[in-house]
Coordinates of C-alpha atoms and ligand atoms in Angstrom, one line a residue:
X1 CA 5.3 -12.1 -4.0
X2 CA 5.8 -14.8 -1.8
X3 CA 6.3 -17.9 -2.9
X4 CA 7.8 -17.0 -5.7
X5 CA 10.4 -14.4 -4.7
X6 CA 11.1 -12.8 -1.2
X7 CA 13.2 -10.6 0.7
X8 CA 10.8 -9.2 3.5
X9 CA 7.4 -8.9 4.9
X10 CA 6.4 -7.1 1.4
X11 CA 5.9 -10.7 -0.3
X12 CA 4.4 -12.7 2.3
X13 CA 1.6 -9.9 2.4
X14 CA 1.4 -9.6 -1.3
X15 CA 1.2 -13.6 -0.9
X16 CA -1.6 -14.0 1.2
X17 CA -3.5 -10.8 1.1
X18 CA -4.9 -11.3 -2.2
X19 CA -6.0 -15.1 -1.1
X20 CA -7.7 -13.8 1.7
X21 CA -9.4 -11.2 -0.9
X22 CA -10.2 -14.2 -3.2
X23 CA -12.4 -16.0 -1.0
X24 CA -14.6 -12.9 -0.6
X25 CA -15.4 -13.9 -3.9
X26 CA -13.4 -11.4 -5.8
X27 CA -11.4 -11.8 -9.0
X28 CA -7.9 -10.9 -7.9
X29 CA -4.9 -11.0 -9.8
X30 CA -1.2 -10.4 -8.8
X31 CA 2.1 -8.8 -10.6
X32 CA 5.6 -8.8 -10.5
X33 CA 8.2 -8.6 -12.0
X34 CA 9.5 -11.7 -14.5
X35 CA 12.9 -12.4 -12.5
X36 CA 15.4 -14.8 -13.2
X37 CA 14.9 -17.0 -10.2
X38 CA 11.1 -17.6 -10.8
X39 CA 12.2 -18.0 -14.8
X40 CA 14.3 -20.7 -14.3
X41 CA 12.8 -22.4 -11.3
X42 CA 11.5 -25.6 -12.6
X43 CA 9.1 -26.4 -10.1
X44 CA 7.0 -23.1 -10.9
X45 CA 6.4 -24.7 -14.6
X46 CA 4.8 -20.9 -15.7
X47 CA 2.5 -20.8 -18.6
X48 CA 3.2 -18.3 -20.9
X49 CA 0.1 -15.8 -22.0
X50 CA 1.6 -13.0 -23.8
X51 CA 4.8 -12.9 -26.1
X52 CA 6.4 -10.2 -27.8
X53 CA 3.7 -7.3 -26.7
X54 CA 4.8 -3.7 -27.6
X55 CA 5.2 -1.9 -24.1
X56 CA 5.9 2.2 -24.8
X57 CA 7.8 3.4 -22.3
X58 CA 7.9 6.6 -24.2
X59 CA 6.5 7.7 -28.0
X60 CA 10.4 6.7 -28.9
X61 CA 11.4 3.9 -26.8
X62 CA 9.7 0.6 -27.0
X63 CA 10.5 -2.6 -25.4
X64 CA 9.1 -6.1 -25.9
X65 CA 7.3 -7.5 -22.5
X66 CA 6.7 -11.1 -22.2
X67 CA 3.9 -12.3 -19.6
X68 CA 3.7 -15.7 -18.0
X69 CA 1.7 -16.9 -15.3
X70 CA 0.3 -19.3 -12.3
X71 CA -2.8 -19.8 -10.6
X72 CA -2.0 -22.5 -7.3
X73 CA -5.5 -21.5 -5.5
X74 CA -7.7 -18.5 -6.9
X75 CA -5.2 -15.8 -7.2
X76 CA -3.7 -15.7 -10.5
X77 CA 0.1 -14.1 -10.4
X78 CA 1.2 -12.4 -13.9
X79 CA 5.0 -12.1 -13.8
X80 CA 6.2 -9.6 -16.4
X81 CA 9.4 -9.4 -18.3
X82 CA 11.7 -8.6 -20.9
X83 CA 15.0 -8.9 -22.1
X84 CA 16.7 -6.5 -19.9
X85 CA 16.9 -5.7 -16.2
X86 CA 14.7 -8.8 -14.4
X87 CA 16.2 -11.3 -16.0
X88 CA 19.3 -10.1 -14.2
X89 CA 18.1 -10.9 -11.1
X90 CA 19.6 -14.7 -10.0
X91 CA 19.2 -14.3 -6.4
X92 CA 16.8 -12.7 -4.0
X93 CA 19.5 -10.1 -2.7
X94 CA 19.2 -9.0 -6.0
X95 CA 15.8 -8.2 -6.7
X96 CA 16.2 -4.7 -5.9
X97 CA 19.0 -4.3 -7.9
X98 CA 17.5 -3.1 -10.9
X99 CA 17.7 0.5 -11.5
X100 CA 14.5 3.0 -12.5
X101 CA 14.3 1.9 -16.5
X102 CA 13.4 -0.8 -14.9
X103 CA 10.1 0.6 -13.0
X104 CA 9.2 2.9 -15.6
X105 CA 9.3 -0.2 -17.9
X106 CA 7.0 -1.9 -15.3
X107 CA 4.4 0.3 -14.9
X108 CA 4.0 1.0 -18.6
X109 CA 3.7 -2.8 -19.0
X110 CA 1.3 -3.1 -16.1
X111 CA -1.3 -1.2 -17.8
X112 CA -0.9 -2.6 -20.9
X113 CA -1.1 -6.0 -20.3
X114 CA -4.2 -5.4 -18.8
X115 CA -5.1 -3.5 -22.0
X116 CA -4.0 -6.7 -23.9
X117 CA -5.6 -9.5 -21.8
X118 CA -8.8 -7.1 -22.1
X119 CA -9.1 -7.6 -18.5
X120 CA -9.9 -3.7 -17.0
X121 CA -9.8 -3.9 -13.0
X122 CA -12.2 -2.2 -10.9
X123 CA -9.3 -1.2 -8.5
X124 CA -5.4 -1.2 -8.9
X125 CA -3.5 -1.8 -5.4
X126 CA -0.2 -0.4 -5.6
X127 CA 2.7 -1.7 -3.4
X128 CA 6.1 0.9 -2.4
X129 CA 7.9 3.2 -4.7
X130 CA 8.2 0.5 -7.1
X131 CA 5.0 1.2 -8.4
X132 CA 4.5 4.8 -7.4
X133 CA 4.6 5.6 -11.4
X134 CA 1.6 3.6 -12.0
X135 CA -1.2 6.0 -10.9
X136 CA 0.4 8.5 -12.6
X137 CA 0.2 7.4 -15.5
X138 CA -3.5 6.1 -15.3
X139 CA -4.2 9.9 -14.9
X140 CA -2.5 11.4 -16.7
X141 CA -2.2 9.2 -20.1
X142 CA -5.5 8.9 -19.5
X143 CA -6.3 5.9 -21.4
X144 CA -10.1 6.1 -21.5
X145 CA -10.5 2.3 -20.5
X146 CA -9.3 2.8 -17.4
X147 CA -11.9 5.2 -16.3
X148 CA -13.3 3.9 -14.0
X149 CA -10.6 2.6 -12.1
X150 CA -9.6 2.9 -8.7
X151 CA -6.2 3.3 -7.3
X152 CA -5.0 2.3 -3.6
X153 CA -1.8 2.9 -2.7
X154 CA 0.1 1.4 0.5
X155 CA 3.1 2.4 2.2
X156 CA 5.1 -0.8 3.5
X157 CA 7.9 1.7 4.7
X158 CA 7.8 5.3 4.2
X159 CA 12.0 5.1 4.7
X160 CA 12.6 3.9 1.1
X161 CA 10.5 6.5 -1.7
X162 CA 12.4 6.2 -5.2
X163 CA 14.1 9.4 -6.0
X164 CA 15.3 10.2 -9.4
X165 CA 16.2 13.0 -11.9
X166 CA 13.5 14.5 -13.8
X167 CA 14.6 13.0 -16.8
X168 CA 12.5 10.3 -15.1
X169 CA 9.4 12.0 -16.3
X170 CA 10.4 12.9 -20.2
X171 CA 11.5 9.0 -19.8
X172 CA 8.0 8.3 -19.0
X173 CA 6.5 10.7 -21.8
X174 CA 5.1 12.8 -18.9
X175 CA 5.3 16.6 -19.2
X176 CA 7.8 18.8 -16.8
X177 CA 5.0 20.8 -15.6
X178 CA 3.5 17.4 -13.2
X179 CA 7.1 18.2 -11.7
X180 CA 5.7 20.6 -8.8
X181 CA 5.4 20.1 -4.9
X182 CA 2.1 19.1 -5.0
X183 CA 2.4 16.3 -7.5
X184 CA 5.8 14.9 -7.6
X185 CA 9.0 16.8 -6.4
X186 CA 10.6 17.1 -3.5
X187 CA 13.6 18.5 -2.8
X188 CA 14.4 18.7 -6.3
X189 CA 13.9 15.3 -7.4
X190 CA 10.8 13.1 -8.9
X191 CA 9.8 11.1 -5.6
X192 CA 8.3 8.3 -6.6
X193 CA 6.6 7.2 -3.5
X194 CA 4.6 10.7 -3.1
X195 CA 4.0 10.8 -6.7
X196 CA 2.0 7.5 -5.8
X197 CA 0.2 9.0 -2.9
X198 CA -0.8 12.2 -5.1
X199 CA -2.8 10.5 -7.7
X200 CA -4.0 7.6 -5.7
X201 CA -7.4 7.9 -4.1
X202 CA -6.7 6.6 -1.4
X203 CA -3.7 5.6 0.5
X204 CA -2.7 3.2 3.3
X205 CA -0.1 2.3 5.7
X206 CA 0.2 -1.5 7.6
X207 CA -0.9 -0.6 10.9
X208 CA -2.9 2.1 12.5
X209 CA 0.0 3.5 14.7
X210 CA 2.3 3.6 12.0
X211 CA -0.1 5.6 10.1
X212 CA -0.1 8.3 12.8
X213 CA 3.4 8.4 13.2
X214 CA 4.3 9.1 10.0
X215 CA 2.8 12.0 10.3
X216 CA 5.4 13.6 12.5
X217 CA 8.4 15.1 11.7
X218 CA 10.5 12.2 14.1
X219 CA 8.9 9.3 11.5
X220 CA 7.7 11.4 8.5
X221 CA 10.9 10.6 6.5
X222 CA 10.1 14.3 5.0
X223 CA 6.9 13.7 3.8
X224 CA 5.0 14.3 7.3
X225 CA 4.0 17.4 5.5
X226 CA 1.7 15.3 2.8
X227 CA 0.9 12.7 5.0
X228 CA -1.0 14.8 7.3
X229 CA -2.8 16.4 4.3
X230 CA -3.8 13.4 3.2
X231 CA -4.8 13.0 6.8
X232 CA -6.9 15.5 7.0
X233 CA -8.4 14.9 3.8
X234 CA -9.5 11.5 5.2
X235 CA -7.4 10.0 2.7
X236 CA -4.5 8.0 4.8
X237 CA -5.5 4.9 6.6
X238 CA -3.6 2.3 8.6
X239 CA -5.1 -1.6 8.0
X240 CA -2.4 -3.9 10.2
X241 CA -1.4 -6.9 8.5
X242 CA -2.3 -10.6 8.9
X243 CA -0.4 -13.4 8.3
X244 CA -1.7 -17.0 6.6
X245 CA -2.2 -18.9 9.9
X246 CA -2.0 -22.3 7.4
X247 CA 1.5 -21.5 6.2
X248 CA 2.5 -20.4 10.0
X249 CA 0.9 -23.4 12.0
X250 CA 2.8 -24.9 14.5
X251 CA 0.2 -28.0 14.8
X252 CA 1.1 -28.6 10.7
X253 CA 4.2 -27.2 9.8
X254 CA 6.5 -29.8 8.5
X255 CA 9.8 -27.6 9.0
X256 CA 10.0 -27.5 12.4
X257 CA 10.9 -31.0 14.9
X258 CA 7.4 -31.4 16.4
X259 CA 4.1 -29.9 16.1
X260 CA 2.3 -28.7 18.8
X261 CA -0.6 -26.3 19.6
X262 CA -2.2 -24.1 21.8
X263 CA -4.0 -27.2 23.6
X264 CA -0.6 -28.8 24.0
X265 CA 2.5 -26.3 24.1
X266 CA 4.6 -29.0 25.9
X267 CA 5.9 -30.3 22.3
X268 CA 7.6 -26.9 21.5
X269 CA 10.3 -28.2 24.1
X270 CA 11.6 -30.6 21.2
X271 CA 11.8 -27.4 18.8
X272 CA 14.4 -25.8 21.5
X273 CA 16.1 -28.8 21.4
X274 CA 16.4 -29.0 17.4
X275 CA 17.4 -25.3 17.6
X276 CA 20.0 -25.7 20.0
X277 CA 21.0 -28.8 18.1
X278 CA 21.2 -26.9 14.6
X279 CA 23.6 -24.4 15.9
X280 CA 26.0 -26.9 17.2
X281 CA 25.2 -25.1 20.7
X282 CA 25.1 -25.6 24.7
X283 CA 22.0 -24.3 26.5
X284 CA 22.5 -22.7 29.9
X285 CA 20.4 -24.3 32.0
X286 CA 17.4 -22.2 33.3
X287 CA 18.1 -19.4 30.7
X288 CA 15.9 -18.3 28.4
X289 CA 16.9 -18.0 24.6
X290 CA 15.6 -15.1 22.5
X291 CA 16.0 -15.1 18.8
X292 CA 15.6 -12.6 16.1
X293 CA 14.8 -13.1 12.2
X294 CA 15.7 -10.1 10.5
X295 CA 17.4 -7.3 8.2
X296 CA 20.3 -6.5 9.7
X297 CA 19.9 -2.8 9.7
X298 CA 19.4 0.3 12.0
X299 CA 15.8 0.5 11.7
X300 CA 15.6 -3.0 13.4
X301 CA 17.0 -1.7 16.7
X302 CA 20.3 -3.9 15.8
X303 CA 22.6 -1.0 17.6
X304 CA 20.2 -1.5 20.6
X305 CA 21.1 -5.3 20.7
X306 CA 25.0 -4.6 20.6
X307 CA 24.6 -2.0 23.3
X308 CA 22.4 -4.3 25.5
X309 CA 23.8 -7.4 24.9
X310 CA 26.4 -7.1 27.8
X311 CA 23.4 -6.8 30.3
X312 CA 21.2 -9.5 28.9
X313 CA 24.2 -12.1 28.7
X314 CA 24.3 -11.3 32.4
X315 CA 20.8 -12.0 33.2
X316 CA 21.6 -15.3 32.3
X317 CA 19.5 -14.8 28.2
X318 CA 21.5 -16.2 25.5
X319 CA 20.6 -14.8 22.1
X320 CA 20.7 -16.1 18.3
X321 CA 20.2 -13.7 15.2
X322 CA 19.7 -14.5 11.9
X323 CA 19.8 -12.3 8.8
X324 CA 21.7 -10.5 6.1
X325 CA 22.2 -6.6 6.0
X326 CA 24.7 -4.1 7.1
X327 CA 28.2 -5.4 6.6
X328 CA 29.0 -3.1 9.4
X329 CA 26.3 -4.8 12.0
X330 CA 27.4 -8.2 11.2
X331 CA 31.2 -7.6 11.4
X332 CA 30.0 -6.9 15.0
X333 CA 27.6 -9.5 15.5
X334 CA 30.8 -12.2 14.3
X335 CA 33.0 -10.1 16.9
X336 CA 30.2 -10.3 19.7
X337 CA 30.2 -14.1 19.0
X338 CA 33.8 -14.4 19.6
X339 CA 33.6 -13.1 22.6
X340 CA 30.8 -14.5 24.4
X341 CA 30.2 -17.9 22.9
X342 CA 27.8 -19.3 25.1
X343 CA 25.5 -16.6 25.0
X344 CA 25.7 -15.8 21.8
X345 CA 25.1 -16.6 18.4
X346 CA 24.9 -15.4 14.7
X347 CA 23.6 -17.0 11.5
X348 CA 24.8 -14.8 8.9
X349 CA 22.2 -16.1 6.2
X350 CA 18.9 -16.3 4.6
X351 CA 17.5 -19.9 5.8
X352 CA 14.0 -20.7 5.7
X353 CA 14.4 -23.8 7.5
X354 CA 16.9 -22.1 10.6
X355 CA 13.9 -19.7 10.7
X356 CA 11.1 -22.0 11.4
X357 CA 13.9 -23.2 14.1
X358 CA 14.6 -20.2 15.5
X359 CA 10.9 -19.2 16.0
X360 CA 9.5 -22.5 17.2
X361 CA 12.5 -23.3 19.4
X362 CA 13.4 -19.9 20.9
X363 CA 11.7 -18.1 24.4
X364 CA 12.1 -14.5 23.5
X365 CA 11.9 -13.4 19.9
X366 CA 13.8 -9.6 19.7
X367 CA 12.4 -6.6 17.9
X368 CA 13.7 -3.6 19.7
X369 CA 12.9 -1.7 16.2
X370 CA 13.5 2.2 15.9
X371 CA 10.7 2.1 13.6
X372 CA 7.9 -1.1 12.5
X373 CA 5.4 -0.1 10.0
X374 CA 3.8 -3.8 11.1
X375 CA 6.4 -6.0 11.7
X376 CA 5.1 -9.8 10.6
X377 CA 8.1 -11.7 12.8
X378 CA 5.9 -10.6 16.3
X379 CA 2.9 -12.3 14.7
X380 CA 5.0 -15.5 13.6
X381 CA 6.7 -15.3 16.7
X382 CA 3.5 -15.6 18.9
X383 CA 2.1 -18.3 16.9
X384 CA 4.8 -20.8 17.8
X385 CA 4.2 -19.5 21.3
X386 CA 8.0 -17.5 21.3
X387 CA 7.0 -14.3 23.0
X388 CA 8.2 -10.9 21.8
X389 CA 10.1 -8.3 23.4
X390 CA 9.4 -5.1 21.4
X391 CA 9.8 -1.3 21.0
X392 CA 6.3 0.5 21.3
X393 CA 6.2 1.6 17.6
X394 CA 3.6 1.4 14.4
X395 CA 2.9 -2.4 14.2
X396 CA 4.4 -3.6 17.7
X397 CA 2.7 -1.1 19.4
X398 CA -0.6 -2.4 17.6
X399 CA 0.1 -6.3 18.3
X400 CA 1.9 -6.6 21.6
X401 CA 0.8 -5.5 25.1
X402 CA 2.8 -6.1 28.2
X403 CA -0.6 -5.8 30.5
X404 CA -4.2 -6.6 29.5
X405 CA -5.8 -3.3 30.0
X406 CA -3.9 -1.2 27.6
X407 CA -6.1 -0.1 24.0
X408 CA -3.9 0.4 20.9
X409 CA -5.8 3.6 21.0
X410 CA -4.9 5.1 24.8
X411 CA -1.1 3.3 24.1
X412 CA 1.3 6.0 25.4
X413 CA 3.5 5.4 22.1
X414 CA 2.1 7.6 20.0
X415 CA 3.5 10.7 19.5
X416 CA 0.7 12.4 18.1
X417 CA -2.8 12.7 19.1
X418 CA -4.5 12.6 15.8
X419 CA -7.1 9.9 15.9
X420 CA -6.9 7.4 13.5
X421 CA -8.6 7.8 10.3
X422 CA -10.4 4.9 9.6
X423 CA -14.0 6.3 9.9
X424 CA -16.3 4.3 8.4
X425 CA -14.0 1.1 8.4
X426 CA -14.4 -1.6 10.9
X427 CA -11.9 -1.4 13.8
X428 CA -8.8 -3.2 13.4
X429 CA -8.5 -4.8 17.1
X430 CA -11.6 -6.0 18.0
X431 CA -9.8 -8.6 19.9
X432 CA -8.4 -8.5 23.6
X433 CA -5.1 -7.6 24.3
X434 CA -4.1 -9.6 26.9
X435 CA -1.0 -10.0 27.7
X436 CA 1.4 -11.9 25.2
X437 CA 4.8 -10.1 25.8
X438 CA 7.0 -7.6 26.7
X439 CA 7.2 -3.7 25.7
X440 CA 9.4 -1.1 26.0
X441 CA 9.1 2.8 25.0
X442 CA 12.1 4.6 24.3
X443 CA 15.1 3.6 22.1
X444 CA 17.0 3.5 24.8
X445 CA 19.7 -0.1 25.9
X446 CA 18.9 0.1 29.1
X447 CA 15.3 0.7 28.5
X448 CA 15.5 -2.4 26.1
X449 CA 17.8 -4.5 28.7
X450 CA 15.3 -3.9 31.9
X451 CA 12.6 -5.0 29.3
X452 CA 14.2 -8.3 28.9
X453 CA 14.8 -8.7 32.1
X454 CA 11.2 -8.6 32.9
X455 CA 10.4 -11.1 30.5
X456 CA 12.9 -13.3 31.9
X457 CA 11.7 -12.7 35.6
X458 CA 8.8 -14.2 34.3
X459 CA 10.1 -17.2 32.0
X460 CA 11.3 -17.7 35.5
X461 CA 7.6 -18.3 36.8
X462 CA 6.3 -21.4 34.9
X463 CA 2.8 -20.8 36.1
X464 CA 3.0 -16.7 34.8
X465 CA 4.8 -18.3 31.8
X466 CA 2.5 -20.9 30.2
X467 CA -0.5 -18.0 30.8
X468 CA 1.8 -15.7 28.5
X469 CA 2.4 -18.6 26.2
X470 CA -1.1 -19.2 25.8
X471 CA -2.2 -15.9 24.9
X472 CA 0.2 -14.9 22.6
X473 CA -0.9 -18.7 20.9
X474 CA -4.5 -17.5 20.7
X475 CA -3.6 -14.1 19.5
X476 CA -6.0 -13.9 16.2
X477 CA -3.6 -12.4 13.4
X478 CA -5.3 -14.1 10.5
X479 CA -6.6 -11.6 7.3
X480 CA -9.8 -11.7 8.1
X481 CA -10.6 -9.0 9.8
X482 CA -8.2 -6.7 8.0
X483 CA -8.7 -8.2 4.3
X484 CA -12.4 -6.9 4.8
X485 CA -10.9 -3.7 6.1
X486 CA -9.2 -3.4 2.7
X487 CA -12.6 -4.5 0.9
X488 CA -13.6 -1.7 2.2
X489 CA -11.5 1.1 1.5
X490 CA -11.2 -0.8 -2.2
X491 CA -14.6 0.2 -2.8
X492 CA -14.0 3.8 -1.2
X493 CA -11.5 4.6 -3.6
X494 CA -13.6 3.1 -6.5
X495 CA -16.5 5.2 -5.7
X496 CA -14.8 8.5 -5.2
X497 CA -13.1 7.8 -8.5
X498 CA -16.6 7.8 -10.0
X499 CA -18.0 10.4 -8.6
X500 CA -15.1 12.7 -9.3
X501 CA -15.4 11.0 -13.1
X502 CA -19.4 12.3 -13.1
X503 CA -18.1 16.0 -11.4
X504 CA -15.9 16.1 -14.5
X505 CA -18.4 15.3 -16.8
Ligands
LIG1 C1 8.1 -3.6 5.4 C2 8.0 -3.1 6.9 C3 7.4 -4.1 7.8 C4 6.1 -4.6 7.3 C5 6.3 -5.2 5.9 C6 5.0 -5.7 5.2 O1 9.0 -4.7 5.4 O2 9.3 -2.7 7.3 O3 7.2 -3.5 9.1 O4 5.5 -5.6 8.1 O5 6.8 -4.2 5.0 O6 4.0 -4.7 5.2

């Protein structure tokens, strides 16, 4: 959750969703994990609200949870932990070090901490295989309190699903017989991800196109199978992410070298400069730079960069990435710096503040991803007016249109024709999509290269430019629309809780 901890687009949405949520008026709380780094950072200053509760994992294995917390504005975080596992966790690389003990623990502990502060919620929003145990166990240790209570659960990337032995379950005190293909096996193993989707009421992926692609075989990860029977049981949704357009404001934000807005772009010019000037690096006149913030790995299209890169250093488009990931990527990345200098660069770190440079001062921003459940860097990206270059997949798709006519809905990424299934829910893009950057289809280099050579044809064309500049600045990716979206399906899954609760009774 950011701020506390981060590694990805996970915490910034569990940061700002449930703020968004708040100002509806609703009483949201937010947990996670009690990790070493938000222990023992001493500007957090957590209060403590629960010491020493008994948290059974199983009828024979009991640990002792701890539960501290901090409210900055309406949204109330609870960070849980104990004396194994989290407290572990000294840097953010880590924080998906711990092994499954460690989730089991946590989703026994969710539930009763909630038992303990007496506080019942109306709905519980799971996040990823992390918490894929939780709505199993609110069925099926069905703790009479919980009732009543709805479960969501959302898929931030069907790629990653938590597969263990089935000692898992007997570790859980859950009974060999939930271990079937309808519930939670597959392929032999407890999946924790679908064991999620199975006993939540309603489930949800980031973006609309995403939602449909997962249920192909090509994006399915496997599970296409369930997704499109939750599909087809109007249970899988797509709601695209926003971002908190305070904390990503280029007219406020005190990281970057000058502000500037929509109104008045021209400022953004200092930004290069700084960016430039941070790297220790020449610009070539005339050429555009493009930047990229992100995971080194595969499903970020980084192969596509090293197999393109001859042809965009020719263009002239120099290029600076910055991320951790894949020692293989960045052992080529440090090799492609040695040999074109000029054109390219590589940050091998985690650094907020070369970020905020790299997406204020940069051109192009890069996501040639093979897949983008959302993708929050485009969104970033447009709002310091840095115009993305993406593949057509889940989020991009959604966000980023290289012409003004095109609908998410007759986009020709999709590779299925299922319609969305939001009926009932407010549409996600009521906006227009004009055009605020550059897409390509196929994960192919060249494909990718003659993409970026378009949108340097037209960084070319000051006039053409500033019009792409200004759209992508206007582009409206704040929560509102989407946190209403999510109101909304809240409420869905709370009712057909109930009313499957009355059938029963
Ligand atoms: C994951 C996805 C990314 C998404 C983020 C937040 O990191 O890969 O596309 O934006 O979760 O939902």
């Amino acid at each position: 959750v950011s701020p506390y901890a981060k590694v990805g687009g996970l915490a910034d949405v569990a940061g700002s969703l449930p703020t968004a949520l708040a100002k509806f008026g609703h009483d949201v709380r937010t947990v996670m994990p009690l990790y070493k780094i938000v222990e023992t950072n001493p500007d957090l200053k957590l209060k403590t609200v629960l010491s020493d509760v008994k948290v059974s994992i199983n009828p024979w294995w009991h640990k002792r949870a701890n539960v501290k917390e901090k409210q900055p504005n309406g949204v109330k975080t609870y960070f849980i932990g104990t004396d194994e596992w989290f407290n572990e966790v000294d840097k953010s690389e880590k924080i998906y070090a711990p092994g499954v003990d460690a989730y089991l623990f946590f989703a026994q502990a969710v539930l009763r901490m909630c038992e303990e502060l007496n506080w019942i919620p109306d709905l519980i929003h799971c996040n990823d295989w992390h918490t894929g145990m939780i709505p199993v166990l609110l069925r099926e240790q069905a703790n009479e309190r919980f009732s009543e209570t709805g479960i969501l659960f959302t898929i931030h990337n069907l790629a990653y699903q938590g597969e263990f032995g089935i000692d898992s379950l007997d570790k859980l005190g859950l009974s060999r017989e939930l271990f079937d293909h309808h519930r939670l096996e597959t392929y032999g193993l407890v999946n924790f991800l679908k064991s999620g989707c199975a006993y939540a009421d309603a489930v949800n992926t980031v973006s609309e196109s995403y939602s449909r692609e997962i249920q192909t075989p090509e994006y399915g990860c496997r599970l296409d199978g369930m997704m499109r029977h939750l599909a087809d049981n109007g249970k899988l949704h797509g709601i695209p992410n926003g971002i908190d357009q305070d904390e990503w404001n280029p007219a406020t934000d005190q990281r970057i070298a000058a502000n500037f807005d929509a109104d008045h772009p021209q400022k953004k010019a200092k930004c290069r400069e700084a960016l430039f000037k941070a790297l220790n690096w020449e610009p070539i006149g005339g050429a555009p730079v493009a930047g990229i913030v992100s995971r080194l790995s595969e499903q970020k299209g980084m192969d596509l960069i090293l197999r393109a890169a001859k042809r965009i250093f020719e263009l002239p488009v120099q290029i600076v990435v910055q991320g951790l990931g894949d020692p293989w990527l960045a052992n080529e990345f440090r090799k492609l710096q040695k040999r074109h200098p000029k054109h390219f660069r590589f940050a091998q770190k985690f650094d907020v503040q070369l970020a905020q440079n790299v997406y204020s001062g940069c051109d192009l921003f890069l996501m040639p991803s093979a897949f983008e459940p959302c993708g929050l860097g485009q969104l970033i990206a447009m709002r310091y007016g840095t115009i993305p270059v993406v593949r057509a997949t889940g989020g991009l798709a959604d966000t980023v249109f290289e012409s003004g006519e095109r609908s998410a809905e007759s986009g020709q990424h999709t590779t299925d024709n299922r319609q969305p299934t939001t009926q009932g829910l407010p549409s996600a893009n009521c906006q227009p999509q004009t055009h605020n950057g550059f897409v390509f289809q196929n994960r192919d280099h060249n494909e990718f290269a003659d993409c970026v050579k378009r949108a340097a044809n037209a960084f070319a064309n000051k006039s053409e430019w500033a019009k792409i500049v200004d759209s992508a600045m206007r582009s409206d990716h704040s929560w509102t629309v989407s946190a209403a979206r999510y109101e909304q399906l809240y409420l869905k899954c709370i009712m057909s809780k109930r009313s499957n609760e009355a059938k029963a009774s």
